PDB file of C-alpha atoms and ligand atoms in Angstrom:
ATOM      1  CA  MET A   1      -1.287  -2.869 -22.581  1.00  0.00           C
ATOM      2  CA  ALA A   2       0.743  -5.615 -21.098  1.00  0.00           C
ATOM      3  CA  LEU A   3       0.210  -7.049 -17.627  1.00  0.00           C
ATOM      4  CA  GLN A   4       1.849  -4.445 -15.192  1.00  0.00           C
ATOM      5  CA  ARG A   5       3.032  -5.297 -11.446  1.00  0.00           C
ATOM      6  CA  THR A   6       2.653  -2.795  -8.594  1.00  0.00           C
ATOM      7  CA  PHE A   7       3.326  -3.175  -4.859  1.00  0.00           C
ATOM      8  CA  SER A   8       0.681  -2.753  -2.139  1.00  0.00           C
ATOM      9  CA  ILE A   9       0.570  -2.678   1.621  1.00  0.00           C
ATOM     10  CA  ILE A  10      -2.350  -3.039   3.675  1.00  0.00           C
ATOM     11  CA  LYS A  11      -1.630  -0.781   6.553  1.00  0.00           C
ATOM     12  CA  PRO A  12      -1.644  -1.436  10.521  1.00  0.00           C
ATOM     13  CA  ASP A  13      -5.184   0.549  10.591  1.00  0.00           C
ATOM     14  CA  ALA A  14      -6.548  -1.815   8.431  1.00  0.00           C
ATOM     15  CA  THR A  15      -4.867  -5.055   9.695  1.00  0.00           C
ATOM     16  CA  ALA A  16      -6.176  -3.983  13.154  1.00  0.00           C
ATOM     17  CA  ARG A  17      -9.706  -4.045  12.062  1.00  0.00           C
ATOM     18  CA  ASN A  18      -9.376  -7.650  10.419  1.00  0.00           C
ATOM     19  CA  LEU A  19     -10.075  -5.824   6.940  1.00  0.00           C
ATOM     20  CA  THR A  20      -7.348  -7.867   4.798  1.00  0.00           C
ATOM     21  CA  GLY A  21     -10.088  -9.931   3.096  1.00  0.00           C
ATOM     22  CA  ALA A  22     -12.467  -7.093   2.854  1.00  0.00           C
ATOM     23  CA  ILE A  23      -9.777  -5.104   0.868  1.00  0.00           C
ATOM     24  CA  ASN A  24      -8.260  -8.379  -1.177  1.00  0.00           C
ATOM     25  CA  ALA A  25     -11.948  -8.504  -2.314  1.00  0.00           C
ATOM     26  CA  LYS A  26     -12.007  -5.176  -3.698  1.00  0.00           C
ATOM     27  CA  ILE A  27      -8.739  -5.770  -5.521  1.00  0.00           C
ATOM     28  CA  GLU A  28      -9.603  -8.896  -7.149  1.00  0.00           C
ATOM     29  CA  ALA A  29     -12.999  -7.530  -7.874  1.00  0.00           C
ATOM     30  CA  ALA A  30     -11.263  -4.723  -9.994  1.00  0.00           C
ATOM     31  CA  GLY A  31      -9.309  -7.414 -11.908  1.00  0.00           C
ATOM     32  CA  LEU A  32      -5.806  -7.065 -10.213  1.00  0.00           C
ATOM     33  CA  ARG A  33      -4.520 -10.671  -9.165  1.00  0.00           C
ATOM     34  CA  ILE A  34      -2.538 -11.027  -5.939  1.00  0.00           C
ATOM     35  CA  ILE A  35       0.588 -12.814  -6.971  1.00  0.00           C
ATOM     36  CA  ALA A  36       2.587 -12.588  -3.800  1.00  0.00           C
ATOM     37  CA  GLN A  37       1.426 -11.555  -0.246  1.00  0.00           C
ATOM     38  CA  LYS A  38       3.029 -11.928   3.459  1.00  0.00           C
ATOM     39  CA  ARG A  39       1.980 -10.436   6.590  1.00  0.00           C
ATOM     40  CA  MET A  40       4.968  -8.951   8.448  1.00  0.00           C
ATOM     41  CA  GLN A  41       5.840  -6.407  11.246  1.00  0.00           C
ATOM     42  CA  LEU A  42       7.984  -3.565   9.659  1.00  0.00           C
ATOM     43  CA  SER A  43      10.993  -2.245  11.879  1.00  0.00           C
ATOM     44  CA  LYS A  44      11.476   1.650  12.140  1.00  0.00           C
ATOM     45  CA  ALA A  45      14.505   1.283   9.842  1.00  0.00           C
ATOM     46  CA  GLN A  46      12.220  -0.401   7.012  1.00  0.00           C
ATOM     47  CA  ALA A  47       9.515   2.363   7.417  1.00  0.00           C
ATOM     48  CA  GLU A  48      11.893   5.007   7.268  1.00  0.00           C
ATOM     49  CA  THR A  49      13.722   3.622   4.048  1.00  0.00           C
ATOM     50  CA  PHE A  50      10.324   2.768   2.719  1.00  0.00           C
ATOM     51  CA  TYR A  51       8.952   6.348   3.002  1.00  0.00           C
ATOM     52  CA  GLY A  52      12.498   7.905   2.636  1.00  0.00           C
ATOM     53  CA  VAL A  53      10.976  10.382  -0.330  1.00  0.00           C
ATOM     54  CA  HIS A  54       8.839  11.976   2.461  1.00  0.00           C
ATOM     55  CA  LYS A  55      11.628  12.641   5.104  1.00  0.00           C
ATOM     56  CA  ALA A  56      11.419  16.182   4.967  1.00  0.00           C
ATOM     57  CA  ARG A  57       7.650  16.279   5.329  1.00  0.00           C
ATOM     58  CA  PRO A  58       6.093  17.344   8.663  1.00  0.00           C
ATOM     59  CA  PHE A  59       4.010  14.115   8.952  1.00  0.00           C
ATOM     60  CA  PHE A  60       7.187  12.078   8.532  1.00  0.00           C
ATOM     61  CA  ASN A  61       7.815  10.819  12.006  1.00  0.00           C
ATOM     62  CA  ASP A  62       4.075  10.295  12.705  1.00  0.00           C
ATOM     63  CA  LEU A  63       3.773   8.081   9.502  1.00  0.00           C
ATOM     64  CA  VAL A  64       6.730   6.135  10.629  1.00  0.00           C
ATOM     65  CA  SER A  65       5.143   5.641  14.049  1.00  0.00           C
ATOM     66  CA  PHE A  66       2.061   4.596  12.379  1.00  0.00           C
ATOM     67  CA  MET A  67       3.549   2.088  10.080  1.00  0.00           C
ATOM     68  CA  ILE A  68       5.205   0.159  12.653  1.00  0.00           C
ATOM     69  CA  SER A  69       2.342   0.335  15.178  1.00  0.00           C
ATOM     70  CA  GLY A  70       1.082  -3.061  14.011  1.00  0.00           C
ATOM     71  CA  PRO A  71       1.498  -5.834  11.439  1.00  0.00           C
ATOM     72  CA  VAL A  72       1.222  -4.843   7.677  1.00  0.00           C
ATOM     73  CA  VAL A  73       0.364  -6.990   4.623  1.00  0.00           C
ATOM     74  CA  VAL A  74       2.733  -6.663   1.828  1.00  0.00           C
ATOM     75  CA  GLN A  75       1.576  -7.471  -1.545  1.00  0.00           C
ATOM     76  CA  VAL A  76       2.533  -7.644  -5.194  1.00  0.00           C
ATOM     77  CA  LEU A  77      -0.584  -7.065  -7.621  1.00  0.00           C
ATOM     78  CA  GLU A  78      -0.539  -7.777 -11.543  1.00  0.00           C
ATOM     79  CA  GLY A  79      -3.112  -6.515 -14.035  1.00  0.00           C
ATOM     80  CA  GLU A  80      -3.533  -4.653 -17.090  1.00  0.00           C
ATOM     81  CA  ASN A  81      -2.553  -1.089 -16.291  1.00  0.00           C
ATOM     82  CA  GLY A  82      -1.737  -2.377 -12.709  1.00  0.00           C
ATOM     83  CA  ILE A  83      -0.214   0.800 -11.181  1.00  0.00           C
ATOM     84  CA  ALA A  84      -2.905   3.261 -12.281  1.00  0.00           C
ATOM     85  CA  LYS A  85      -5.619   0.804 -11.919  1.00  0.00           C
ATOM     86  CA  TYR A  86      -4.931  -0.080  -8.175  1.00  0.00           C
ATOM     87  CA  ARG A  87      -4.490   3.964  -7.540  1.00  0.00           C
ATOM     88  CA  ASP A  88      -8.006   4.202  -8.573  1.00  0.00           C
ATOM     89  CA  VAL A  89      -9.154   1.416  -6.560  1.00  0.00           C
ATOM     90  CA  MET A  90      -7.444   2.742  -3.346  1.00  0.00           C
ATOM     91  CA  GLY A  91      -8.830   6.182  -4.002  1.00  0.00           C
ATOM     92  CA  ALA A  92      -7.600   9.678  -2.966  1.00  0.00           C
ATOM     93  CA  THR A  93      -4.786  10.012   0.079  1.00  0.00           C
ATOM     94  CA  ASN A  94      -7.377  11.852   2.221  1.00  0.00           C
ATOM     95  CA  PRO A  95     -10.399   9.518   2.373  1.00  0.00           C
ATOM     96  CA  GLU A  96     -12.888  12.454   2.450  1.00  0.00           C
ATOM     97  CA  GLN A  97     -11.719  13.190  -0.986  1.00  0.00           C
ATOM     98  CA  ALA A  98     -11.704   9.688  -2.216  1.00  0.00           C
ATOM     99  CA  GLU A  99     -14.387   8.627  -4.796  1.00  0.00           C
ATOM    100  CA  ALA A 100     -17.526   6.266  -3.583  1.00  0.00           C
ATOM    101  CA  GLY A 101     -16.460   2.516  -3.682  1.00  0.00           C
ATOM    102  CA  THR A 102     -12.807   3.103  -3.389  1.00  0.00           C
ATOM    103  CA  ILE A 103     -10.825   1.377  -0.190  1.00  0.00           C
ATOM    104  CA  ARG A 104      -9.929   4.589   1.235  1.00  0.00           C
ATOM    105  CA  LYS A 105     -13.586   5.907   1.168  1.00  0.00           C
ATOM    106  CA  GLU A 106     -14.978   2.836   2.520  1.00  0.00           C
ATOM    107  CA  PHE A 107     -12.203   1.640   5.082  1.00  0.00           C
ATOM    108  CA  ALA A 108      -9.615   4.360   6.022  1.00  0.00           C
ATOM    109  CA  GLU A 109      -9.881   6.293   9.352  1.00  0.00           C
ATOM    110  CA  SER A 110      -7.796   9.483   8.423  1.00  0.00           C
ATOM    111  CA  ILE A 111      -5.449  11.050   6.119  1.00  0.00           C
ATOM    112  CA  GLU A 112      -2.585   9.124   7.791  1.00  0.00           C
ATOM    113  CA  ALA A 113      -4.470   5.686   8.657  1.00  0.00           C
ATOM    114  CA  ASN A 114      -5.574   5.317   4.954  1.00  0.00           C
ATOM    115  CA  SER A 115      -5.474   1.428   4.890  1.00  0.00           C
ATOM    116  CA  VAL A 116      -3.502   1.120   1.839  1.00  0.00           C
ATOM    117  CA  HIS A 117      -0.150   2.074  -0.174  1.00  0.00           C
ATOM    118  CA  GLY A 118       0.040   1.673  -3.767  1.00  0.00           C
ATOM    119  CA  SER A 119       3.167   2.287  -5.768  1.00  0.00           C
ATOM    120  CA  ASP A 120       2.774   5.578  -7.613  1.00  0.00           C
ATOM    121  CA  ALA A 121       5.216   4.779 -11.053  1.00  0.00           C
ATOM    122  CA  PRO A 122       6.722   1.918 -12.929  1.00  0.00           C
ATOM    123  CA  GLU A 123      10.303   2.697 -11.468  1.00  0.00           C
ATOM    124  CA  THR A 124       9.050   2.671  -7.883  1.00  0.00           C
ATOM    125  CA  ALA A 125       6.921  -0.320  -8.264  1.00  0.00           C
ATOM    126  CA  ALA A 126      10.019  -2.133  -9.171  1.00  0.00           C
ATOM    127  CA  GLU A 127      12.013  -0.896  -6.409  1.00  0.00           C
ATOM    128  CA  GLU A 128       9.287  -1.569  -3.904  1.00  0.00           C
ATOM    129  CA  ILE A 129       8.500  -5.026  -5.133  1.00  0.00           C
ATOM    130  CA  ALA A 130      12.523  -6.005  -4.932  1.00  0.00           C
ATOM    131  CA  TYR A 131      12.931  -4.575  -1.533  1.00  0.00           C
ATOM    132  CA  PHE A 132      10.191  -6.822  -0.037  1.00  0.00           C
ATOM    133  CA  PHE A 133      10.167  -9.967  -2.280  1.00  0.00           C
ATOM    134  CA  ALA A 134      12.556 -12.455  -4.065  1.00  0.00           C
ATOM    135  CA  GLY A 135      11.560 -13.163  -7.645  1.00  0.00           C
ATOM    136  CA  ILE A 136      10.861 -16.645  -6.821  1.00  0.00           C
ATOM    137  CA  GLU A 137       7.816 -15.492  -4.343  1.00  0.00           C
ATOM    138  CA  LEU A 138       6.375 -13.845  -7.391  1.00  0.00           C
ATOM    139  CA  VAL A 139       3.936 -16.228  -8.864  1.00  0.00           C
ATOM    140  CA  GLY A 140       1.755 -14.862 -11.635  1.00  0.00           C
TER     141      GLY A 140
HETATM  142  P1  RTP B 201       0.981   5.912  -0.356  1.00  0.00           P
HETATM  143  O1  RTP B 201       2.306   6.399  -0.796  1.00  0.00           O
HETATM  144  O2  RTP B 201       0.837   5.430   1.150  1.00  0.00           O
HETATM  145  O3  RTP B 201       0.425   5.222  -1.321  1.00  0.00           O
HETATM  146  O4  RTP B 201      -0.006   7.004  -0.244  1.00  0.00           O
HETATM  147  P2  RTP B 201      -0.075   8.360  -1.172  1.00  0.00           P
HETATM  148  O5  RTP B 201       0.690   8.063  -2.431  1.00  0.00           O
HETATM  149  O6  RTP B 201      -1.500   8.396  -1.589  1.00  0.00           O
HETATM  150  O7  RTP B 201       0.096   9.751  -0.519  1.00  0.00           O
HETATM  151  P3  RTP B 201       1.661  10.278  -0.130  1.00  0.00           P
HETATM  152  O8  RTP B 201       1.986  11.596  -0.468  1.00  0.00           O
HETATM  153  O9  RTP B 201       2.823   9.327  -0.857  1.00  0.00           O
HETATM  154  O10 RTP B 201       1.820   9.985   1.421  1.00  0.00           O
HETATM  155  C1  RTP B 201       2.268   8.820   1.987  1.00  0.00           C
HETATM  156  C2  RTP B 201       1.483   8.561   3.178  1.00  0.00           C
HETATM  157  O11 RTP B 201       1.548   9.318   4.077  1.00  0.00           O
HETATM  158  C3  RTP B 201       0.779   9.560   4.984  1.00  0.00           C
HETATM  159  N1  RTP B 201       0.458  11.091   4.981  1.00  0.00           N
HETATM  160  N2  RTP B 201       0.065  11.703   6.075  1.00  0.00           N
HETATM  161  N3  RTP B 201      -0.822  13.656   7.980  1.00  0.00           N
HETATM  162  C4  RTP B 201      -0.899  14.110   6.709  1.00  0.00           C
HETATM  163  O12 RTP B 201      -0.912  15.212   6.144  1.00  0.00           O
HETATM  164  C5  RTP B 201      -0.471  12.812   5.727  1.00  0.00           C
HETATM  165  N4  RTP B 201      -0.057  13.071   4.365  1.00  0.00           N
HETATM  166  C6  RTP B 201      -0.040  11.952   4.076  1.00  0.00           C
HETATM  167  C7  RTP B 201      -0.436   8.972   4.270  1.00  0.00           C
HETATM  168  O13 RTP B 201      -0.607   7.406   5.145  1.00  0.00           O
HETATM  169  C8  RTP B 201      -0.034   8.638   3.152  1.00  0.00           C
HETATM  170  O14 RTP B 201      -0.667   7.559   2.147  1.00  0.00           O
HETATM  171 MG1   MG B 202       2.757   7.764  -2.219  1.00  0.00          MG
END
């Protein structure tokens, strides 16, 4: 399979605990290359738009509040089968169900404060990358 790009967020629970480097080490150890990265504070509108697919879910308001509770690091990752590979490195949404060695097993605090986001399909990866980065910022 050719190189594939995915979009990642290091979430506020992780930046608060100074875990950006530890998470990046796991990303790189898995063979994914960080081809763009920036730290930012999401606005409420940006968080609502980003997680718009979950608007009707009972956890939506809490999720938006969490995502704006502190800085995030947004990233573009590239690698063979990058989307699925990063989902494997992240582990299950609920850290209690995540496999040993995954980012969420090792670092997540709860099903909500679960340290990282990763795109779930090629279409969402392309949309999410374009929402946060200009093409000129992606250096593969
Ligand atoms: P993500 O989109 O952040 O990569 O996470 P995911 O695919 O593993 O999980 P998803 O179902 O898309 O949920 C998005 C984020 O919402 C929060 N969440 N809270 N309180 C809850 O029951 C609950 N369920 C999900 C998590 O931060 C989850 O990553
Ligand atoms: Mg998701």
